[in-house]
PDB file of C-alpha atoms and ligand atoms in Angstrom:
ATOM      1  CA  MET A  35       0.359 -18.525  -1.926  1.00 59.00           C
ATOM      2  CA  LEU A  36       1.672 -22.073  -1.768  1.00 59.00           C
ATOM      3  CA  PRO A  37      -1.015 -24.438  -0.488  1.00 59.00           C
ATOM      4  CA  ALA A  38      -0.348 -25.624   3.087  1.00 57.00           C
ATOM      5  CA  GLU A  39       0.351 -29.161   1.893  1.00 60.00           C
ATOM      6  CA  SER A  40       2.858 -27.991  -0.772  1.00 70.00           C
ATOM      7  CA  LYS A  41       6.013 -30.062  -1.056  1.00 69.00           C
ATOM      8  CA  TYR A  42       7.931 -26.977  -2.229  1.00 76.00           C
ATOM      9  CA  PRO A  43       9.894 -24.808   0.220  1.00 81.00           C
ATOM     10  CA  SER A  44       8.314 -21.418   0.899  1.00 95.00           C
ATOM     11  CA  VAL A  45      11.341 -19.553  -0.542  1.00 94.00           C
ATOM     12  CA  TRP A  46      10.331 -20.868  -3.983  1.00 93.00           C
ATOM     13  CA  LEU A  47       7.173 -18.764  -4.052  1.00 97.00           C
ATOM     14  CA  ASN A  48       7.474 -16.241  -6.886  1.00 98.00           C
ATOM     15  CA  ALA A  49       6.754 -13.257  -4.635  1.00 98.00           C
ATOM     16  CA  ASP A  50       7.484  -9.765  -5.943  1.00 98.00           C
ATOM     17  CA  LEU A  51       7.073  -7.292  -3.097  1.00 98.00           C
ATOM     18  CA  HIS A  52       8.650  -4.085  -4.405  1.00 99.00           C
ATOM     19  CA  CYS A  53       7.578  -2.079  -7.471  1.00 99.00           C
ATOM     20  CA  HIS A  54       6.150   1.286  -8.523  1.00 98.00           C
ATOM     21  CA  SER A  55       3.228   2.680 -10.524  1.00 98.00           C
ATOM     22  CA  CYS A  56       2.533   6.206 -11.805  1.00 98.00           C
ATOM     23  CA  VAL A  57       1.109   6.954  -8.337  1.00 98.00           C
ATOM     24  CA  SER A  58       4.811   7.553  -7.580  1.00 98.00           C
ATOM     25  CA  ASP A  59       7.668   7.313 -10.104  1.00 98.00           C
ATOM     26  CA  GLY A  60       6.674   4.279 -12.170  1.00 98.00           C
ATOM     27  CA  THR A  61       5.251   4.738 -15.670  1.00 98.00           C
ATOM     28  CA  LEU A  62       2.354   2.215 -15.573  1.00 98.00           C
ATOM     29  CA  GLU A  63      -1.066   2.502 -13.936  1.00 98.00           C
ATOM     30  CA  PRO A  64      -1.510   0.220 -10.881  1.00 98.00           C
ATOM     31  CA  GLU A  65      -3.840  -2.041 -12.952  1.00 99.00           C
ATOM     32  CA  ASP A  66      -1.167  -2.441 -15.642  1.00 99.00           C
ATOM     33  CA  VAL A  67       1.507  -3.297 -13.074  1.00 99.00           C
ATOM     34  CA  ALA A  68      -0.887  -5.945 -11.669  1.00 99.00           C
ATOM     35  CA  ALA A  69      -1.438  -7.408 -15.153  1.00 99.00           C
ATOM     36  CA  ARG A  70       2.313  -7.490 -15.802  1.00 99.00           C
ATOM     37  CA  ALA A  71       2.963  -9.254 -12.478  1.00 99.00           C
ATOM     38  CA  LYS A  72       0.293 -11.835 -13.323  1.00 98.00           C
ATOM     39  CA  ALA A  73       1.614 -12.351 -16.866  1.00 98.00           C
ATOM     40  CA  ASN A  74       5.138 -12.843 -15.506  1.00 98.00           C
ATOM     41  CA  GLY A  75       3.993 -15.621 -13.154  1.00 98.00           C
ATOM     42  CA  VAL A  76       4.128 -13.689  -9.876  1.00 98.00           C
ATOM     43  CA  ASP A  77       2.371 -15.684  -7.089  1.00 98.00           C
ATOM     44  CA  LEU A  78       2.226 -12.897  -4.470  1.00 98.00           C
ATOM     45  CA  TRP A  79       2.432  -9.197  -5.324  1.00 98.00           C
ATOM     46  CA  SER A  80       2.789  -5.841  -3.560  1.00 99.00           C
ATOM     47  CA  LEU A  81       2.768  -2.348  -5.091  1.00 99.00           C
ATOM     48  CA  THR A  82       5.146  -0.171  -3.017  1.00 99.00           C
ATOM     49  CA  ASP A  83       4.844   3.410  -4.287  1.00 98.00           C
ATOM     50  CA  HIS A  84       7.184   5.980  -2.712  1.00 98.00           C
ATOM     51  CA  ASP A  85       5.700   7.824   0.298  1.00 98.00           C
ATOM     52  CA  GLU A  86       2.159   7.038  -0.921  1.00 98.00           C
ATOM     53  CA  VAL A  87      -0.666   4.591  -0.271  1.00 98.00           C
ATOM     54  CA  GLY A  88      -3.035   6.325  -2.730  1.00 98.00           C
ATOM     55  CA  GLY A  89      -2.817   3.413  -5.210  1.00 98.00           C
ATOM     56  CA  GLN A  90      -3.431   0.623  -2.703  1.00 98.00           C
ATOM     57  CA  HIS A  91      -7.170   0.114  -3.175  1.00 98.00           C
ATOM     58  CA  ARG A  92      -6.744   0.087  -6.981  1.00 98.00           C
ATOM     59  CA  ALA A  93      -3.873  -2.407  -6.713  1.00 99.00           C
ATOM     60  CA  MET A  94      -5.868  -4.629  -4.369  1.00 98.00           C
ATOM     61  CA  GLN A  95      -8.914  -4.609  -6.658  1.00 98.00           C
ATOM     62  CA  ALA A  96      -6.814  -5.279  -9.769  1.00 98.00           C
ATOM     63  CA  ALA A  97      -5.028  -8.157  -8.022  1.00 98.00           C
ATOM     64  CA  SER A  98      -8.340  -9.599  -6.903  1.00 98.00           C
ATOM     65  CA  ASP A  99      -9.751  -9.407 -10.461  1.00 98.00           C
ATOM     66  CA  LEU A 100      -6.663 -11.308 -11.697  1.00 98.00           C
ATOM     67  CA  HIS A 101      -6.805 -13.913  -8.868  1.00 98.00           C
ATOM     68  CA  LEU A 102      -3.421 -12.675  -7.671  1.00 98.00           C
ATOM     69  CA  PRO A 103      -2.706 -12.762  -3.901  1.00 98.00           C
ATOM     70  CA  TYR A 104      -1.800  -9.255  -2.657  1.00 98.00           C
ATOM     71  CA  LEU A 105      -0.037  -7.572   0.279  1.00 98.00           C
ATOM     72  CA  THR A 106      -0.447  -3.819   0.785  1.00 99.00           C
ATOM     73  CA  GLY A 107       2.814  -1.893   0.336  1.00 99.00           C
ATOM     74  CA  THR A 108       4.695   1.388   0.384  1.00 99.00           C
ATOM     75  CA  GLU A 109       8.332   2.591   0.317  1.00 99.00           C
ATOM     76  CA  ILE A 110       9.113   5.401   2.762  1.00 98.00           C
ATOM     77  CA  SER A 111      11.988   7.885   2.265  1.00 98.00           C
ATOM     78  CA  VAL A 112      14.067   8.225   5.456  1.00 98.00           C
ATOM     79  CA  THR A 113      17.067  10.371   6.368  1.00 98.00           C
ATOM     80  CA  PHE A 114      19.655   8.291   8.256  1.00 98.00           C
ATOM     81  CA  ALA A 115      23.314   9.124   8.905  1.00 95.00           C
ATOM     82  CA  GLY A 116      23.077  12.061   6.501  1.00 94.00           C
ATOM     83  CA  THR A 117      21.888   9.942   3.586  1.00 96.00           C
ATOM     84  CA  THR A 118      18.544   8.727   2.195  1.00 97.00           C
ATOM     85  CA  VAL A 119      17.493   5.169   2.962  1.00 98.00           C
ATOM     86  CA  HIS A 120      14.231   3.518   1.991  1.00 98.00           C
ATOM     87  CA  ILE A 121      11.993   1.484   4.284  1.00 99.00           C
ATOM     88  CA  VAL A 122       9.363  -0.720   2.669  1.00 99.00           C
ATOM     89  CA  GLY A 123       6.147  -1.435   4.562  1.00 99.00           C
ATOM     90  CA  LEU A 124       4.090  -4.568   3.847  1.00 99.00           C
ATOM     91  CA  GLY A 125       0.725  -5.896   5.034  1.00 98.00           C
ATOM     92  CA  PHE A 126      -0.574  -2.757   6.825  1.00 99.00           C
ATOM     93  CA  ASN A 127      -4.017  -1.159   6.898  1.00 98.00           C
ATOM     94  CA  PRO A 128      -3.825   1.388   4.027  1.00 98.00           C
ATOM     95  CA  ASP A 129      -6.470   3.578   5.674  1.00 98.00           C
ATOM     96  CA  ASP A 130      -4.608   3.934   8.995  1.00 98.00           C
ATOM     97  CA  THR A 131      -4.807   7.637   9.916  1.00 98.00           C
ATOM     98  CA  ALA A 132      -1.308   8.026  11.402  1.00 98.00           C
ATOM     99  CA  LEU A 133       0.258   6.287   8.393  1.00 98.00           C
ATOM    100  CA  VAL A 134      -1.697   8.338   5.839  1.00 98.00           C
ATOM    101  CA  THR A 135      -0.949  11.609   7.698  1.00 98.00           C
ATOM    102  CA  GLY A 136       2.725  10.767   8.172  1.00 98.00           C
ATOM    103  CA  LEU A 137       3.181   9.952   4.482  1.00 98.00           C
ATOM    104  CA  ALA A 138       1.428  13.190   3.471  1.00 97.00           C
ATOM    105  CA  ALA A 139       3.878  15.135   5.672  1.00 97.00           C
ATOM    106  CA  THR A 140       6.849  13.278   4.140  1.00 96.00           C
ATOM    107  CA  ARG A 141       5.626  14.106   0.617  1.00 96.00           C
ATOM    108  CA  GLY A 142       5.034  17.742   1.611  1.00 94.00           C
ATOM    109  CA  GLY A 143       8.463  19.160   0.799  1.00 94.00           C
ATOM    110  CA  ARG A 144       8.787  17.553  -2.640  1.00 97.00           C
ATOM    111  CA  ARG A 145       7.439  20.457  -4.699  1.00 97.00           C
ATOM    112  CA  GLU A 146       9.770  23.035  -3.160  1.00 97.00           C
ATOM    113  CA  ARG A 147      12.681  20.602  -3.454  1.00 98.00           C
ATOM    114  CA  ALA A 148      11.817  20.149  -7.152  1.00 98.00           C
ATOM    115  CA  ARG A 149      11.874  23.925  -7.706  1.00 98.00           C
ATOM    116  CA  ASP A 150      15.299  24.085  -6.027  1.00 98.00           C
ATOM    117  CA  MET A 151      16.487  21.185  -8.209  1.00 98.00           C
ATOM    118  CA  ALA A 152      15.332  23.086 -11.318  1.00 98.00           C
ATOM    119  CA  ASP A 153      17.166  26.246 -10.117  1.00 98.00           C
ATOM    120  CA  SER A 154      20.334  24.201  -9.663  1.00 98.00           C
ATOM    121  CA  LEU A 155      19.967  22.680 -13.153  1.00 98.00           C
ATOM    122  CA  ALA A 156      19.346  26.164 -14.597  1.00 98.00           C
ATOM    123  CA  ARG A 157      22.677  27.328 -13.118  1.00 98.00           C
ATOM    124  CA  ALA A 158      24.243  24.437 -15.078  1.00 98.00           C
ATOM    125  CA  GLY A 159      22.565  25.715 -18.267  1.00 98.00           C
ATOM    126  CA  ILE A 160      19.496  23.412 -18.295  1.00 98.00           C
ATOM    127  CA  ARG A 161      16.418  25.625 -18.365  1.00 97.00           C
ATOM    128  CA  ASP A 162      12.758  24.953 -17.506  1.00 98.00           C
ATOM    129  CA  ALA A 163      13.432  21.530 -15.961  1.00 98.00           C
ATOM    130  CA  TYR A 164      10.618  21.935 -13.418  1.00 98.00           C
ATOM    131  CA  GLU A 165       8.005  22.373 -16.147  1.00 98.00           C
ATOM    132  CA  GLY A 166       9.641  19.552 -18.097  1.00 98.00           C
ATOM    133  CA  ALA A 167       9.612  17.140 -15.160  1.00 98.00           C
ATOM    134  CA  LEU A 168       5.961  17.970 -14.408  1.00 98.00           C
ATOM    135  CA  LYS A 169       4.957  16.487 -17.788  1.00 98.00           C
ATOM    136  CA  TYR A 170       5.910  13.050 -16.460  1.00 98.00           C
ATOM    137  CA  VAL A 171       4.259  13.355 -13.057  1.00 98.00           C
ATOM    138  CA  GLY A 172       1.215  11.123 -12.496  1.00 97.00           C
ATOM    139  CA  ASN A 173       0.583  12.313  -8.933  1.00 97.00           C
ATOM    140  CA  PRO A 174       1.046  16.065  -8.328  1.00 95.00           C
ATOM    141  CA  GLN A 175       2.087  15.364  -4.735  1.00 96.00           C
ATOM    142  CA  LEU A 176       4.916  13.130  -5.835  1.00 97.00           C
ATOM    143  CA  ILE A 177       7.411  14.845  -8.085  1.00 98.00           C
ATOM    144  CA  SER A 178      10.649  12.877  -7.869  1.00 98.00           C
ATOM    145  CA  ARG A 179      14.154  12.827  -9.305  1.00 98.00           C
ATOM    146  CA  THR A 180      12.944  10.112 -11.704  1.00 98.00           C
ATOM    147  CA  HIS A 181      10.596  12.604 -13.394  1.00 98.00           C
ATOM    148  CA  PHE A 182      13.511  15.018 -13.917  1.00 98.00           C
ATOM    149  CA  ALA A 183      15.559  12.102 -15.273  1.00 98.00           C
ATOM    150  CA  ARG A 184      12.852  11.287 -17.872  1.00 98.00           C
ATOM    151  CA  HIS A 185      12.758  14.914 -18.970  1.00 98.00           C
ATOM    152  CA  LEU A 186      16.575  15.075 -19.368  1.00 98.00           C
ATOM    153  CA  VAL A 187      16.485  11.913 -21.505  1.00 98.00           C
ATOM    154  CA  GLU A 188      13.550  13.132 -23.613  1.00 98.00           C
ATOM    155  CA  THR A 189      15.284  16.461 -24.321  1.00 98.00           C
ATOM    156  CA  GLY A 190      18.535  14.728 -25.302  1.00 98.00           C
ATOM    157  CA  VAL A 191      20.680  15.968 -22.385  1.00 98.00           C
ATOM    158  CA  CYS A 192      21.448  12.315 -21.546  1.00 98.00           C
ATOM    159  CA  SER A 193      20.862   9.071 -23.400  1.00 97.00           C
ATOM    160  CA  ASP A 194      19.253   7.125 -20.517  1.00 96.00           C
ATOM    161  CA  THR A 195      18.159   7.604 -16.905  1.00 96.00           C
ATOM    162  CA  GLN A 196      21.258   5.820 -15.560  1.00 95.00           C
ATOM    163  CA  GLU A 197      23.415   8.479 -17.251  1.00 98.00           C
ATOM    164  CA  VAL A 198      21.254  11.217 -15.723  1.00 98.00           C
ATOM    165  CA  PHE A 199      21.899   9.823 -12.239  1.00 98.00           C
ATOM    166  CA  ARG A 200      25.644   9.636 -12.947  1.00 98.00           C
ATOM    167  CA  ARG A 201      25.925  13.222 -14.211  1.00 98.00           C
ATOM    168  CA  TYR A 202      23.084  15.008 -12.410  1.00 98.00           C
ATOM    169  CA  LEU A 203      20.694  14.811  -9.435  1.00 98.00           C
ATOM    170  CA  VAL A 204      23.133  13.021  -7.084  1.00 97.00           C
ATOM    171  CA  GLU A 205      25.266  14.541  -4.332  1.00 95.00           C
ATOM    172  CA  GLY A 206      27.950  16.848  -5.726  1.00 97.00           C
ATOM    173  CA  LYS A 207      26.301  17.132  -9.165  1.00 98.00           C
ATOM    174  CA  PRO A 208      23.973  19.789 -10.673  1.00 98.00           C
ATOM    175  CA  GLY A 209      20.341  19.271  -9.736  1.00 98.00           C
ATOM    176  CA  PHE A 210      21.039  17.674  -6.362  1.00 98.00           C
ATOM    177  CA  VAL A 211      19.237  19.250  -3.424  1.00 98.00           C
ATOM    178  CA  SER A 212      19.648  17.692  -0.002  1.00 95.00           C
ATOM    179  CA  HIS A 213      16.371  17.014   1.723  1.00 95.00           C
ATOM    180  CA  ARG A 214      15.227  15.902   5.161  1.00 95.00           C
ATOM    181  CA  TRP A 215      12.809  12.977   4.961  1.00 98.00           C
ATOM    182  CA  ALA A 216      11.115  11.023   7.782  1.00 98.00           C
ATOM    183  CA  THR A 217      13.207   9.599  10.617  1.00 98.00           C
ATOM    184  CA  LEU A 218      13.845   5.858  10.806  1.00 98.00           C
ATOM    185  CA  GLY A 219      11.732   5.645  13.973  1.00 98.00           C
ATOM    186  CA  GLU A 220       8.801   7.467  12.353  1.00 98.00           C
ATOM    187  CA  ALA A 221       8.784   5.271   9.243  1.00 98.00           C
ATOM    188  CA  VAL A 222       8.980   2.002  11.202  1.00 99.00           C
ATOM    189  CA  SER A 223       6.301   3.063  13.689  1.00 98.00           C
ATOM    190  CA  TRP A 224       3.857   4.294  10.988  1.00 98.00           C
ATOM    191  CA  ILE A 225       4.111   0.867   9.344  1.00 99.00           C
ATOM    192  CA  THR A 226       4.016  -1.314  12.457  1.00 98.00           C
ATOM    193  CA  ARG A 227       1.235   0.648  14.177  1.00 98.00           C
ATOM    194  CA  ALA A 228      -0.832   0.221  11.006  1.00 98.00           C
ATOM    195  CA  GLY A 229      -0.426  -3.546  11.477  1.00 98.00           C
ATOM    196  CA  GLY A 230       2.366  -4.030   8.912  1.00 98.00           C
ATOM    197  CA  MET A 231       5.952  -5.197   8.745  1.00 99.00           C
ATOM    198  CA  ALA A 232       8.891  -2.810   8.116  1.00 99.00           C
ATOM    199  CA  VAL A 233      11.594  -3.951   5.688  1.00 99.00           C
ATOM    200  CA  ILE A 234      14.985  -2.323   4.952  1.00 99.00           C
ATOM    201  CA  ALA A 235      14.866  -1.765   1.166  1.00 99.00           C
ATOM    202  CA  HIS A 236      17.883  -2.621  -1.039  1.00 98.00           C
ATOM    203  CA  PRO A 237      20.600  -2.077   1.632  1.00 98.00           C
ATOM    204  CA  GLY A 238      23.336  -2.681  -0.955  1.00 98.00           C
ATOM    205  CA  ARG A 239      22.507   0.654  -2.589  1.00 98.00           C
ATOM    206  CA  TYR A 240      23.428   2.924   0.299  1.00 97.00           C
ATOM    207  CA  LYS A 241      26.827   4.507   0.573  1.00 92.00           C
ATOM    208  CA  LEU A 242      27.127   3.766   4.283  1.00 97.00           C
ATOM    209  CA  THR A 243      30.316   2.808   6.106  1.00 97.00           C
ATOM    210  CA  ALA A 244      30.317  -0.625   7.790  1.00 97.00           C
ATOM    211  CA  ASN A 245      29.685   1.064  11.156  1.00 98.00           C
ATOM    212  CA  GLU A 246      26.799   3.121   9.776  1.00 98.00           C
ATOM    213  CA  GLU A 247      25.264   0.037   8.168  1.00 98.00           C
ATOM    214  CA  TYR A 248      25.532  -1.842  11.470  1.00 98.00           C
ATOM    215  CA  ALA A 249      23.851   1.130  13.180  1.00 98.00           C
ATOM    216  CA  LEU A 250      21.060   1.131  10.559  1.00 98.00           C
ATOM    217  CA  PHE A 251      20.279  -2.553  11.132  1.00 98.00           C
ATOM    218  CA  SER A 252      20.537  -2.267  14.951  1.00 98.00           C
ATOM    219  CA  GLU A 253      18.418   0.884  15.231  1.00 98.00           C
ATOM    220  CA  PHE A 254      15.900  -0.501  12.745  1.00 99.00           C
ATOM    221  CA  LYS A 255      15.440  -3.555  15.004  1.00 98.00           C
ATOM    222  CA  THR A 256      15.199  -1.391  18.132  1.00 98.00           C
ATOM    223  CA  HIS A 257      12.358   0.565  16.501  1.00 98.00           C
ATOM    224  CA  GLY A 258      10.505  -2.691  15.728  1.00 98.00           C
ATOM    225  CA  GLY A 259      11.677  -3.384  12.159  1.00 99.00           C
ATOM    226  CA  GLU A 260      11.628  -7.074  11.267  1.00 98.00           C
ATOM    227  CA  ALA A 261      12.873  -7.690   7.714  1.00 99.00           C
ATOM    228  CA  VAL A 262      15.405  -6.864   5.016  1.00 99.00           C
ATOM    229  CA  GLU A 263      15.355  -7.118   1.216  1.00 99.00           C
ATOM    230  CA  VAL A 264      17.921  -9.723   0.235  1.00 98.00           C
ATOM    231  CA  VAL A 265      17.033 -10.458  -3.403  1.00 98.00           C
ATOM    232  CA  THR A 266      16.208  -7.231  -5.263  1.00 98.00           C
ATOM    233  CA  GLY A 267      16.885  -5.768  -8.694  1.00 97.00           C
ATOM    234  CA  SER A 268      19.249  -3.310  -6.990  1.00 96.00           C
ATOM    235  CA  HIS A 269      21.580  -6.053  -5.653  1.00 98.00           C
ATOM    236  CA  THR A 270      24.442  -7.950  -7.224  1.00 98.00           C
ATOM    237  CA  SER A 271      24.718 -11.673  -6.522  1.00 97.00           C
ATOM    238  CA  ALA A 272      27.463 -10.820  -3.976  1.00 98.00           C
ATOM    239  CA  ASP A 273      24.901  -8.563  -2.243  1.00 98.00           C
ATOM    240  CA  PHE A 274      22.411 -11.487  -2.136  1.00 98.00           C
ATOM    241  CA  LEU A 275      24.955 -13.464  -0.064  1.00 98.00           C
ATOM    242  CA  LYS A 276      26.052 -10.525   2.108  1.00 98.00           C
ATOM    243  CA  TYR A 277      22.501  -9.529   3.066  1.00 98.00           C
ATOM    244  CA  ALA A 278      21.424 -13.158   3.542  1.00 98.00           C
ATOM    245  CA  ASP A 279      24.184 -13.326   6.182  1.00 98.00           C
ATOM    246  CA  MET A 280      23.037 -10.011   7.699  1.00 98.00           C
ATOM    247  CA  ALA A 281      19.423 -11.287   7.835  1.00 98.00           C
ATOM    248  CA  VAL A 282      20.606 -14.330   9.805  1.00 98.00           C
ATOM    249  CA  GLU A 283      22.929 -12.258  12.033  1.00 98.00           C
ATOM    250  CA  PHE A 284      20.197  -9.748  12.916  1.00 98.00           C
ATOM    251  CA  GLY A 285      17.329 -12.269  13.062  1.00 98.00           C
ATOM    252  CA  LEU A 286      15.401 -10.577  10.235  1.00 98.00           C
ATOM    253  CA  TYR A 287      12.879 -12.048   7.798  1.00 98.00           C
ATOM    254  CA  ALA A 288      13.900 -11.798   4.125  1.00 98.00           C
ATOM    255  CA  SER A 289      12.064 -10.078   1.267  1.00 98.00           C
ATOM    256  CA  ARG A 290      12.288 -10.186  -2.523  1.00 98.00           C
ATOM    257  CA  GLY A 291      11.254  -7.644  -5.154  1.00 98.00           C
ATOM    258  CA  ALA A 292      12.356  -6.341  -8.552  1.00 98.00           C
ATOM    259  CA  ASP A 293      11.886  -2.600  -7.787  1.00 98.00           C
ATOM    260  CA  PHE A 294      10.293  -2.445 -11.245  1.00 98.00           C
ATOM    261  CA  HIS A 295       9.442   1.106 -12.459  1.00 98.00           C
ATOM    262  CA  SER A 296       8.964   0.949 -16.211  1.00 98.00           C
ATOM    263  CA  PRO A 297       9.157  -1.466 -19.179  1.00 98.00           C
ATOM    264  CA  GLU A 298      11.537   0.972 -20.919  1.00 95.00           C
ATOM    265  CA  GLU A 299      13.817   1.815 -17.987  1.00 94.00           C
ATOM    266  CA  SER A 300      13.930  -1.118 -15.559  1.00 96.00           C
ATOM    267  CA  HIS A 301      16.566  -3.788 -16.111  1.00 95.00           C
ATOM    268  CA  THR A 302      14.764  -6.254 -13.795  1.00 98.00           C
ATOM    269  CA  ASP A 303      11.190  -7.190 -14.643  1.00 98.00           C
ATOM    270  CA  LEU A 304       8.527  -8.281 -12.166  1.00 98.00           C
ATOM    271  CA  GLY A 305       8.821 -11.900 -11.057  1.00 98.00           C
ATOM    272  CA  THR A 306      12.163 -12.610 -12.742  1.00 98.00           C
ATOM    273  CA  LEU A 307      14.583 -12.571  -9.796  1.00 98.00           C
ATOM    274  CA  PRO A 308      16.244 -15.690  -8.371  1.00 98.00           C
ATOM    275  CA  PRO A 309      14.632 -17.194  -5.245  1.00 98.00           C
ATOM    276  CA  LEU A 310      15.672 -16.264  -1.719  1.00 98.00           C
ATOM    277  CA  PRO A 311      18.454 -18.441  -0.263  1.00 97.00           C
ATOM    278  CA  ALA A 312      16.818 -21.480   1.387  1.00 96.00           C
ATOM    279  CA  ARG A 313      18.299 -20.760   4.824  1.00 97.00           C
ATOM    280  CA  LEU A 314      16.179 -17.594   5.179  1.00 98.00           C
ATOM    281  CA  THR A 315      12.613 -17.183   6.424  1.00 97.00           C
ATOM    282  CA  PRO A 316      10.612 -15.199   3.847  1.00 98.00           C
ATOM    283  CA  VAL A 317       8.435 -12.279   4.985  1.00 98.00           C
ATOM    284  CA  TRP A 318       5.408 -14.027   3.483  1.00 98.00           C
ATOM    285  CA  GLU A 319       5.470 -16.663   6.263  1.00 97.00           C
ATOM    286  CA  PRO A 320       4.701 -14.276   9.174  1.00 97.00           C
ATOM    287  CA  LEU A 321       2.539 -12.112   6.850  1.00 98.00           C
ATOM    288  CA  ALA A 322       0.416 -15.027   5.587  1.00 96.00           C
ATOM    289  CA  ASP A 323      -2.674 -13.864   7.488  1.00 96.00           C
ATOM    290  CA  ARG A 324      -2.386 -10.374   5.959  1.00 98.00           C
ATOM    291  CA  VAL A 325      -2.394 -11.553   2.331  1.00 98.00           C
ATOM    292  CA  HIS A 326      -5.537 -10.498   0.443  1.00 98.00           C
ATOM    293  CA  GLN A 327      -6.571 -13.777  -1.161  1.00 94.00           C
ATOM    294  CA  PRO A 328      -8.738 -13.344  -4.270  1.00 89.00           C
TER     295      PRO A 328
HETATM  296  P1  LIG B 533      13.554  10.814  -5.028  1.00 70.77           P
HETATM  297  O1  LIG B 533      12.625  10.069  -4.112  1.00 70.77           O
HETATM  298  O2  LIG B 533      12.906  11.968  -5.700  1.00 70.77           O
HETATM  299  O3  LIG B 533      14.865  11.163  -4.374  1.00 70.77           O
HETATM  300  O4  LIG B 533      13.914   9.823  -6.232  1.00 70.77           O
HETATM  301  C1  LIG B 533      14.452   8.560  -5.948  1.00 70.77           C
HETATM  302  C2  LIG B 533      14.239   7.647  -7.132  1.00 70.77           C
HETATM  303  O5  LIG B 533      15.174   7.939  -8.136  1.00 70.77           O
HETATM  304  C3  LIG B 533      14.492   6.189  -6.784  1.00 70.77           C
HETATM  305  O6  LIG B 533      13.355   5.597  -6.206  1.00 70.77           O
HETATM  306  C4  LIG B 533      14.782   5.608  -8.134  1.00 70.77           C
HETATM  307  O7  LIG B 533      13.575   5.326  -8.797  1.00 70.77           O
HETATM  308  C5  LIG B 533      15.466   6.753  -8.841  1.00 70.77           C
HETATM  309  N1  LIG B 533      16.940   6.579  -8.849  1.00 70.77           N
HETATM  310  C6  LIG B 533      17.804   6.901  -7.878  1.00 70.77           C
HETATM  311  N2  LIG B 533      19.072   6.592  -8.247  1.00 70.77           N
HETATM  312  C7  LIG B 533      18.989   6.059  -9.483  1.00 70.77           C
HETATM  313  C8  LIG B 533      19.940   5.552 -10.434  1.00 70.77           C
HETATM  314  N3  LIG B 533      21.257   5.531 -10.168  1.00 70.77           N
HETATM  315  N4  LIG B 533      19.464   5.102 -11.604  1.00 70.77           N
HETATM  316  C9  LIG B 533      18.154   5.122 -11.908  1.00 70.77           C
HETATM  317  N5  LIG B 533      17.215   5.571 -11.052  1.00 70.77           N
HETATM  318  C10 LIG B 533      17.629   6.042  -9.875  1.00 70.77           C
HETATM  319 MN1  LIG B 534      11.742   5.092  -7.568  1.00 70.77          MN
HETATM  320 MN1  LIG B 535      14.196   2.620  -3.192  1.00 70.77          MN
HETATM  321 MN1  LIG B 536      11.580   1.330  -5.053  1.00 70.77          MN
END
């Protein structure tokens, strides 16, 4: 963290508060993600695996060994307005029983969903995708579309994971299976009751109408959500400005994170994003007392 007497504005901190390890759909071990964050000059880090806190103690220890300040993290899958949105949690107690139980329930349907995805791919002529995807899974409880995407690239069906998500695994395409995740209220309350802050992840990625997006932000606040990702690897520079305005309009703190998954696949590396716009209040100000200082 910036020392209290720093002459630099807090938005200049190189915080990276959104990324994945092989505990969900990243390719690196939590320790290797920590080392990469450190090597890239990250000043404050959080590992935010999907629907999982199983890597948090490893991430915290690795960060401590590297003298890297750390906030606990996760990214929860939520069904809202018929689509999937992601809510990041930061600075919570990773051993909180309601949080751990809630995440386990959210993960619960993934295996059956994956079998249905494989059946759908088989009808499109792609056989044995379930077994293929499993080869890439680091955590048996967390088989995701990303693991199918790696298998389809490795077997030459597509040339990269972006192409997979254009041609398969998304609504209306082979391999897509609709799924009911946690509710917005559940995700926000698991995070906040565990002492953390809820953050709307990469809002620019959702295919919501303007009214639905307004409803997402309003309902999120009503449930006790306090922040939004403004600068993320999933946003264009136009999105940075749009969601900076939305943060001000809704009185939300702002977060920043690459959403790094893999050295081979991710176009945005840890710690390489532009800073948050100076008019915003970064999440790391209210969360300062929850940072694990090495
Ligand atoms: P799941 O939780 O199984 O639905 O998988 C969601 C994950 O798929 C996201 O967290 C991303 O890592 C990945 N993903 C989704 N859309 C895309 C895309 N267009 N390109 C690359 N990866 C994507
Ligand atoms: Mn992912
Ligand atoms: Mn996400
Ligand atoms: Mn993510």
